[in-house]
Amino acid sequence: MSTLTAPFRPAEAVADSPSATHRPDAGRGRPLRRAGAVVRSGLWKSAAIAAFLLLWEAGPLWFAAPSTRVFLPPLHEVLGAGWKLLANGALEGHLAASLTRSVAGFGVAVVLGVTAGLLIAWFRPVSTFITPLLEVFRNTAALALLPVFTLLLGIGEESKITIVAYAAFFPVLLNTVAGVRTVDPLLVRAARSLGLSHLSLFRKVILPSAVPPIFTGIRMAGTASILVLIAAEMVGAKAGLGYLIVNAQSSFLIPDMYAGILTVSLLGLAVNTLLVALERHFSRWRVEANS
């Protein structure tokens, strides 16, 4: 009996053959696979939102009673009302008023919160002196002080900007303190052994290490500033998204009310996306170091 055997091929020949891993087209499919993975990931992440919007459109039309449909209109009616508000300029005016107040209060809170947090975290006597008072105010809800701010500052812009700054101040402050206090002590000792001055140590070691916690507080403050402002505008205002929502509700313009709520959601999403992009920009050194 004769046996068939494959011809002997040296290992070098196998490795150099076109059918091995060194094929010219071996890496051509990687960009396509990577793009497909990105598309699938994007579709999966947006599936919950798409399902919610579909339920919002189909639920009132097919499953809700006519009486319920009055108070829960389908999505297309809400979008139509929002488009009318946008076309006549009403939505733009209310959005501009809310943005002006929230940006002003948010900016004041970030400046004061980061400055006070750095001082409290860096100087222990300051922390010992001021922390008990801060704990008292931190546990006092911002909206509980709205009547006080209204009585002292009136119903104009000052009271609304102040309440926004108050609500956004404490997330920035607490995360700044936590960020400075959690800096690796070995980095501080190494910097001091190299002869860095206190200012250089603070600028080159402490601040870069504390950037991620600080931006976490800033993102929380951005959300708080919008939420508190909307509530303040519902109480006493002549313009703003909060005024739009409560005025539409009292006027029985239910689609307009939902359009205002949807605008608030989109505004919060846009603010969070912007702050995340800023955090990545200022934290690029961490990504480069890890890579």
CSV table of C-alpha atoms in Angstrom, one decimal:
chain,number,residue,atom,x,y,z
A,1,MET,CA,0.0,0.0,0.0
A,2,SER,CA,1.3,3.4,-0.8
A,3,THR,CA,0.6,6.4,1.3
A,4,LEU,CA,0.2,10.0,0.0
A,5,THR,CA,2.3,12.5,1.9
A,6,ALA,CA,2.4,16.2,1.4
A,7,PRO,CA,5.6,17.6,0.1
A,8,PHE,CA,8.0,18.9,2.7
A,9,ARG,CA,8.0,22.7,2.9
A,10,PRO,CA,10.5,24.5,5.2
A,11,ALA,CA,9.1,26.8,7.9
A,12,GLU,CA,10.6,29.9,6.1
A,13,ALA,CA,8.7,29.0,3.0
A,14,VAL,CA,5.5,28.7,4.8
A,15,ALA,CA,6.0,32.0,6.6
A,16,ASP,CA,6.8,33.8,3.4
A,17,SER,CA,4.0,32.3,1.3
A,18,PRO,CA,1.2,34.6,0.1
A,19,SER,CA,-1.4,32.5,2.0
A,20,ALA,CA,0.2,33.2,5.3
A,21,THR,CA,-0.3,36.3,7.5
A,22,HIS,CA,1.8,38.5,5.3
A,23,ARG,CA,-0.8,38.8,2.6
A,24,PRO,CA,-1.0,42.2,1.0
A,25,ASP,CA,-4.8,42.5,1.7
A,26,ALA,CA,-4.6,41.2,5.3
A,27,GLY,CA,-5.3,44.6,6.9
A,28,ARG,CA,-7.8,45.9,4.4
A,29,GLY,CA,-10.8,44.6,6.3
A,30,ARG,CA,-9.8,46.2,9.7
A,31,PRO,CA,-11.2,49.7,9.0
A,32,LEU,CA,-14.5,48.2,7.7
A,33,ARG,CA,-14.8,46.0,10.8
A,34,ARG,CA,-13.9,48.9,13.0
A,35,ALA,CA,-16.5,51.2,11.3
A,36,GLY,CA,-19.1,48.4,11.6
A,37,ALA,CA,-18.4,48.1,15.3
A,38,VAL,CA,-18.8,51.8,15.8
A,39,VAL,CA,-22.1,51.8,13.9
A,40,ARG,CA,-23.4,48.9,15.9
A,41,SER,CA,-22.4,50.5,19.2
A,42,GLY,CA,-24.1,53.8,18.2
A,43,LEU,CA,-27.3,52.0,17.2
A,44,TRP,CA,-27.3,50.1,20.5
A,45,LYS,CA,-26.8,53.3,22.6
A,46,SER,CA,-29.6,55.1,20.8
A,47,ALA,CA,-32.0,52.2,20.9
A,48,ALA,CA,-33.5,53.1,24.3
A,49,ILE,CA,-34.1,56.7,23.1
A,50,ALA,CA,-35.6,55.6,19.9
A,51,ALA,CA,-37.9,53.1,21.7
A,52,PHE,CA,-39.0,55.9,24.1
A,53,LEU,CA,-39.8,58.3,21.3
A,54,LEU,CA,-41.7,55.5,19.4
A,55,LEU,CA,-43.7,54.8,22.6
A,56,TRP,CA,-44.4,58.5,23.0
A,57,GLU,CA,-45.8,58.7,19.5
A,58,ALA,CA,-47.7,55.4,19.4
A,59,GLY,CA,-48.9,55.2,23.0
A,60,PRO,CA,-51.3,58.2,23.0
A,61,LEU,CA,-52.6,57.3,19.6
A,62,TRP,CA,-53.3,53.6,20.0
A,63,PHE,CA,-53.5,52.8,23.7
A,64,ALA,CA,-54.7,56.0,25.5
A,65,ALA,CA,-58.2,57.1,25.9
A,66,PRO,CA,-59.3,60.4,24.2
A,67,SER,CA,-59.5,62.1,27.5
A,68,THR,CA,-55.9,61.1,28.4
A,69,ARG,CA,-54.7,62.1,24.9
A,70,VAL,CA,-55.6,65.7,25.7
A,71,PHE,CA,-53.0,65.7,28.5
A,72,LEU,CA,-50.5,63.4,26.8
A,73,PRO,CA,-50.3,64.4,23.1
A,74,PRO,CA,-48.3,62.3,20.7
A,75,LEU,CA,-44.8,63.3,19.8
A,76,HIS,CA,-45.7,64.8,16.4
A,77,GLU,CA,-48.1,67.3,18.0
A,78,VAL,CA,-45.4,68.3,20.5
A,79,LEU,CA,-42.8,68.7,17.7
A,80,GLY,CA,-45.3,70.8,15.7
A,81,ALA,CA,-46.0,73.0,18.6
A,82,GLY,CA,-42.2,73.4,19.2
A,83,TRP,CA,-41.8,74.3,15.5
A,84,LYS,CA,-44.5,77.0,15.7
A,85,LEU,CA,-42.8,78.5,18.8
A,86,LEU,CA,-39.5,78.5,17.0
A,87,ALA,CA,-41.0,80.0,13.9
A,88,ASN,CA,-42.6,83.0,15.7
A,89,GLY,CA,-39.5,83.6,17.8
A,90,ALA,CA,-41.1,82.8,21.2
A,91,LEU,CA,-39.0,79.8,21.9
A,92,GLU,CA,-35.8,81.6,20.9
A,93,GLY,CA,-36.6,84.5,23.3
A,94,HIS,CA,-37.3,82.2,26.2
A,95,LEU,CA,-34.3,80.1,25.5
A,96,ALA,CA,-32.0,83.2,25.4
A,97,ALA,CA,-33.4,84.5,28.7
A,98,SER,CA,-32.8,81.1,30.4
A,99,LEU,CA,-29.3,80.7,28.9
A,100,THR,CA,-28.3,84.2,30.0
A,101,ARG,CA,-29.3,83.6,33.6
A,102,SER,CA,-27.9,80.1,33.8
A,103,VAL,CA,-24.6,81.0,32.2
A,104,ALA,CA,-24.1,84.0,34.5
A,105,GLY,CA,-24.9,82.1,37.7
A,106,PHE,CA,-22.9,79.1,36.5
A,107,GLY,CA,-19.9,81.2,35.8
A,108,VAL,CA,-20.0,82.9,39.2
A,109,ALA,CA,-20.3,79.5,40.9
A,110,VAL,CA,-17.4,78.0,39.0
A,111,VAL,CA,-15.0,80.8,39.8
A,112,LEU,CA,-16.0,81.0,43.4
A,113,GLY,CA,-16.2,77.2,43.9
A,114,VAL,CA,-12.9,76.4,42.4
A,115,THR,CA,-11.1,79.3,44.2
A,116,ALA,CA,-12.7,78.5,47.6
A,117,GLY,CA,-12.1,74.7,47.1
A,118,LEU,CA,-8.4,75.3,46.4
A,119,LEU,CA,-8.0,77.5,49.4
A,120,ILE,CA,-9.9,75.1,51.7
A,121,ALA,CA,-8.0,72.0,50.5
A,122,TRP,CA,-4.5,73.6,50.5
A,123,PHE,CA,-4.7,75.6,53.8
A,124,ARG,CA,-5.9,73.5,56.8
A,125,PRO,CA,-6.7,76.5,59.1
A,126,VAL,CA,-9.1,77.8,56.4
A,127,SER,CA,-10.7,74.4,56.1
A,128,THR,CA,-11.1,74.1,59.9
A,129,PHE,CA,-12.6,77.6,60.1
A,130,ILE,CA,-15.1,77.6,57.2
A,131,THR,CA,-16.2,73.9,56.8
A,132,PRO,CA,-18.9,73.9,59.6
A,133,LEU,CA,-20.6,77.0,58.0
A,134,LEU,CA,-20.4,75.5,54.6
A,135,GLU,CA,-22.0,72.2,55.8
A,136,VAL,CA,-24.9,74.2,57.2
A,137,PHE,CA,-25.6,75.9,53.8
A,138,ARG,CA,-24.8,72.8,51.8
A,139,ASN,CA,-27.6,71.0,53.5
A,140,THR,CA,-30.1,73.8,52.8
A,141,ALA,CA,-32.0,73.3,49.6
A,142,ALA,CA,-31.5,76.1,47.1
A,143,LEU,CA,-35.2,76.4,46.3
A,144,ALA,CA,-35.9,76.8,50.1
A,145,LEU,CA,-33.9,80.1,49.9
A,146,LEU,CA,-35.7,81.4,46.8
A,147,PRO,CA,-38.2,83.4,48.9
A,148,VAL,CA,-35.3,85.0,50.8
A,149,PHE,CA,-33.4,85.9,47.6
A,150,THR,CA,-36.7,87.3,46.1
A,151,LEU,CA,-37.3,89.5,49.2
A,152,LEU,CA,-33.8,90.8,49.3
A,153,LEU,CA,-33.1,91.1,45.6
A,154,GLY,CA,-36.5,91.5,44.1
A,155,ILE,CA,-38.1,89.5,41.2
A,156,GLY,CA,-35.6,90.6,38.6
A,157,GLU,CA,-32.6,89.0,37.2
A,158,GLU,CA,-30.4,89.4,40.3
A,159,SER,CA,-32.4,86.9,42.4
A,160,LYS,CA,-32.5,84.3,39.7
A,161,ILE,CA,-28.8,84.5,38.9
A,162,THR,CA,-28.0,84.3,42.7
A,163,ILE,CA,-30.1,81.2,43.2
A,164,VAL,CA,-28.4,79.6,40.3
A,165,ALA,CA,-25.0,80.5,41.6
A,166,TYR,CA,-25.9,79.2,45.0
A,167,ALA,CA,-27.1,75.8,43.7
A,168,ALA,CA,-24.1,75.3,41.4
A,169,PHE,CA,-21.5,76.5,43.9
A,170,PHE,CA,-21.4,73.5,46.2
A,171,PRO,CA,-20.9,70.7,43.7
A,172,VAL,CA,-17.9,72.6,42.3
A,173,LEU,CA,-16.6,73.4,45.8
A,174,LEU,CA,-16.8,69.8,47.2
A,175,ASN,CA,-15.3,68.2,44.1
A,176,THR,CA,-12.5,70.7,44.0
A,177,VAL,CA,-11.6,69.9,47.6
A,178,ALA,CA,-11.8,66.2,47.0
A,179,GLY,CA,-9.7,66.5,43.9
A,180,VAL,CA,-6.9,68.4,45.6
A,181,ARG,CA,-6.9,66.2,48.7
A,182,THR,CA,-6.7,63.0,46.6
A,183,VAL,CA,-3.5,64.0,44.7
A,184,ASP,CA,-0.9,61.3,45.0
A,185,PRO,CA,1.5,62.3,47.9
A,186,LEU,CA,4.4,60.7,46.0
A,187,LEU,CA,4.0,63.2,43.2
A,188,VAL,CA,4.0,66.0,45.7
A,189,ARG,CA,7.1,64.7,47.4
A,190,ALA,CA,8.9,64.1,44.1
A,191,ALA,CA,8.1,67.7,43.0
A,192,ARG,CA,9.3,69.1,46.2
A,193,SER,CA,12.5,67.1,46.0
A,194,LEU,CA,13.1,68.6,42.6
A,195,GLY,CA,13.0,72.1,44.1
A,196,LEU,CA,9.7,73.3,42.8
A,197,SER,CA,8.3,76.4,44.5
A,198,HIS,CA,4.8,76.4,46.0
A,199,LEU,CA,3.4,78.2,43.0
A,200,SER,CA,5.0,75.8,40.5
A,201,LEU,CA,4.0,72.8,42.6
A,202,PHE,CA,0.4,74.0,42.6
A,203,ARG,CA,0.4,74.8,38.9
A,204,LYS,CA,2.2,71.8,37.5
A,205,VAL,CA,1.2,69.0,39.9
A,206,ILE,CA,-1.8,69.8,42.0
A,207,LEU,CA,-4.1,71.4,39.4
A,208,PRO,CA,-3.5,68.9,36.6
A,209,SER,CA,-4.1,66.0,39.0
A,210,ALA,CA,-7.3,67.6,40.3
A,211,VAL,CA,-8.8,68.4,36.9
A,212,PRO,CA,-11.0,65.3,36.5
A,213,PRO,CA,-12.8,65.6,39.9
A,214,ILE,CA,-13.2,69.4,39.4
A,215,PHE,CA,-14.8,68.8,36.0
A,216,THR,CA,-17.1,66.2,37.6
A,217,GLY,CA,-18.3,68.9,40.0
A,218,ILE,CA,-18.6,71.4,37.1
A,219,ARG,CA,-20.8,69.0,35.2
A,220,MET,CA,-23.0,68.5,38.3
A,221,ALA,CA,-23.2,72.2,38.7
A,222,GLY,CA,-24.2,72.7,35.1
A,223,THR,CA,-27.2,70.3,35.6
A,224,ALA,CA,-28.1,71.9,38.9
A,225,SER,CA,-28.0,75.4,37.4
A,226,ILE,CA,-30.5,74.5,34.7
A,227,LEU,CA,-32.9,72.6,37.0
A,228,VAL,CA,-32.9,75.3,39.7
A,229,LEU,CA,-33.4,78.1,37.2
A,230,ILE,CA,-36.4,76.4,35.6
A,231,ALA,CA,-38.0,76.1,39.0
A,232,ALA,CA,-37.2,79.8,39.8
A,233,GLU,CA,-38.6,80.9,36.5
A,234,MET,CA,-41.9,79.1,37.3
A,235,VAL,CA,-42.3,81.1,40.4
A,236,GLY,CA,-41.7,84.6,39.2
A,237,ALA,CA,-40.6,85.5,35.7
A,238,LYS,CA,-41.8,87.1,32.5
A,239,ALA,CA,-39.5,85.1,30.2
A,240,GLY,CA,-37.6,81.9,30.2
A,241,LEU,CA,-38.2,78.2,29.6
A,242,GLY,CA,-39.7,77.8,33.1
A,243,TYR,CA,-42.1,80.6,32.5
A,244,LEU,CA,-43.0,79.1,29.1
A,245,ILE,CA,-43.8,75.7,30.7
A,246,VAL,CA,-46.0,77.0,33.5
A,247,ASN,CA,-47.7,79.6,31.3
A,248,ALA,CA,-48.6,77.0,28.7
A,249,GLN,CA,-49.9,74.7,31.4
A,250,SER,CA,-52.1,77.4,32.9
A,251,SER,CA,-53.3,78.4,29.4
A,252,PHE,CA,-54.1,74.8,28.6
A,253,LEU,CA,-51.6,74.7,25.7
A,254,ILE,CA,-50.5,71.2,26.5
A,255,PRO,CA,-48.3,70.6,23.4
A,256,ASP,CA,-46.5,73.9,24.1
A,257,MET,CA,-45.8,72.8,27.6
A,258,TYR,CA,-44.3,69.5,26.4
A,259,ALA,CA,-42.3,71.4,23.8
A,260,GLY,CA,-40.8,73.5,26.6
A,261,ILE,CA,-40.0,70.4,28.6
A,262,LEU,CA,-38.3,68.8,25.6
A,263,THR,CA,-36.3,72.0,25.0
A,264,VAL,CA,-35.0,71.8,28.6
A,265,SER,CA,-33.9,68.2,28.1
A,266,LEU,CA,-32.1,69.1,24.9
A,267,LEU,CA,-30.5,72.1,26.6
A,268,GLY,CA,-29.2,69.9,29.5
A,269,LEU,CA,-27.9,67.3,27.1
A,270,ALA,CA,-26.0,70.0,25.1
A,271,VAL,CA,-24.5,71.5,28.2
A,272,ASN,CA,-23.3,68.1,29.5
A,273,THR,CA,-21.8,67.3,26.1
A,274,LEU,CA,-20.0,70.6,26.0
A,275,LEU,CA,-18.6,70.1,29.5
A,276,VAL,CA,-17.5,66.6,28.7
A,277,ALA,CA,-15.6,67.9,25.6
A,278,LEU,CA,-13.9,70.5,27.8
A,279,GLU,CA,-12.9,67.9,30.3
A,280,ARG,CA,-11.3,65.7,27.6
A,281,HIS,CA,-9.4,68.8,26.3
A,282,PHE,CA,-8.0,69.7,29.7
A,283,SER,CA,-7.3,66.1,30.6
A,284,ARG,CA,-5.4,65.1,27.4
A,285,TRP,CA,-2.2,64.6,29.3
A,286,ARG,CA,-3.8,61.7,31.3
A,287,VAL,CA,-4.8,59.9,28.1
A,288,GLU,CA,-1.4,60.5,26.6
A,289,ALA,CA,0.3,59.2,29.7
A,290,ASN,CA,-1.9,56.1,29.8
A,291,SER,CA,-1.3,55.4,26.1
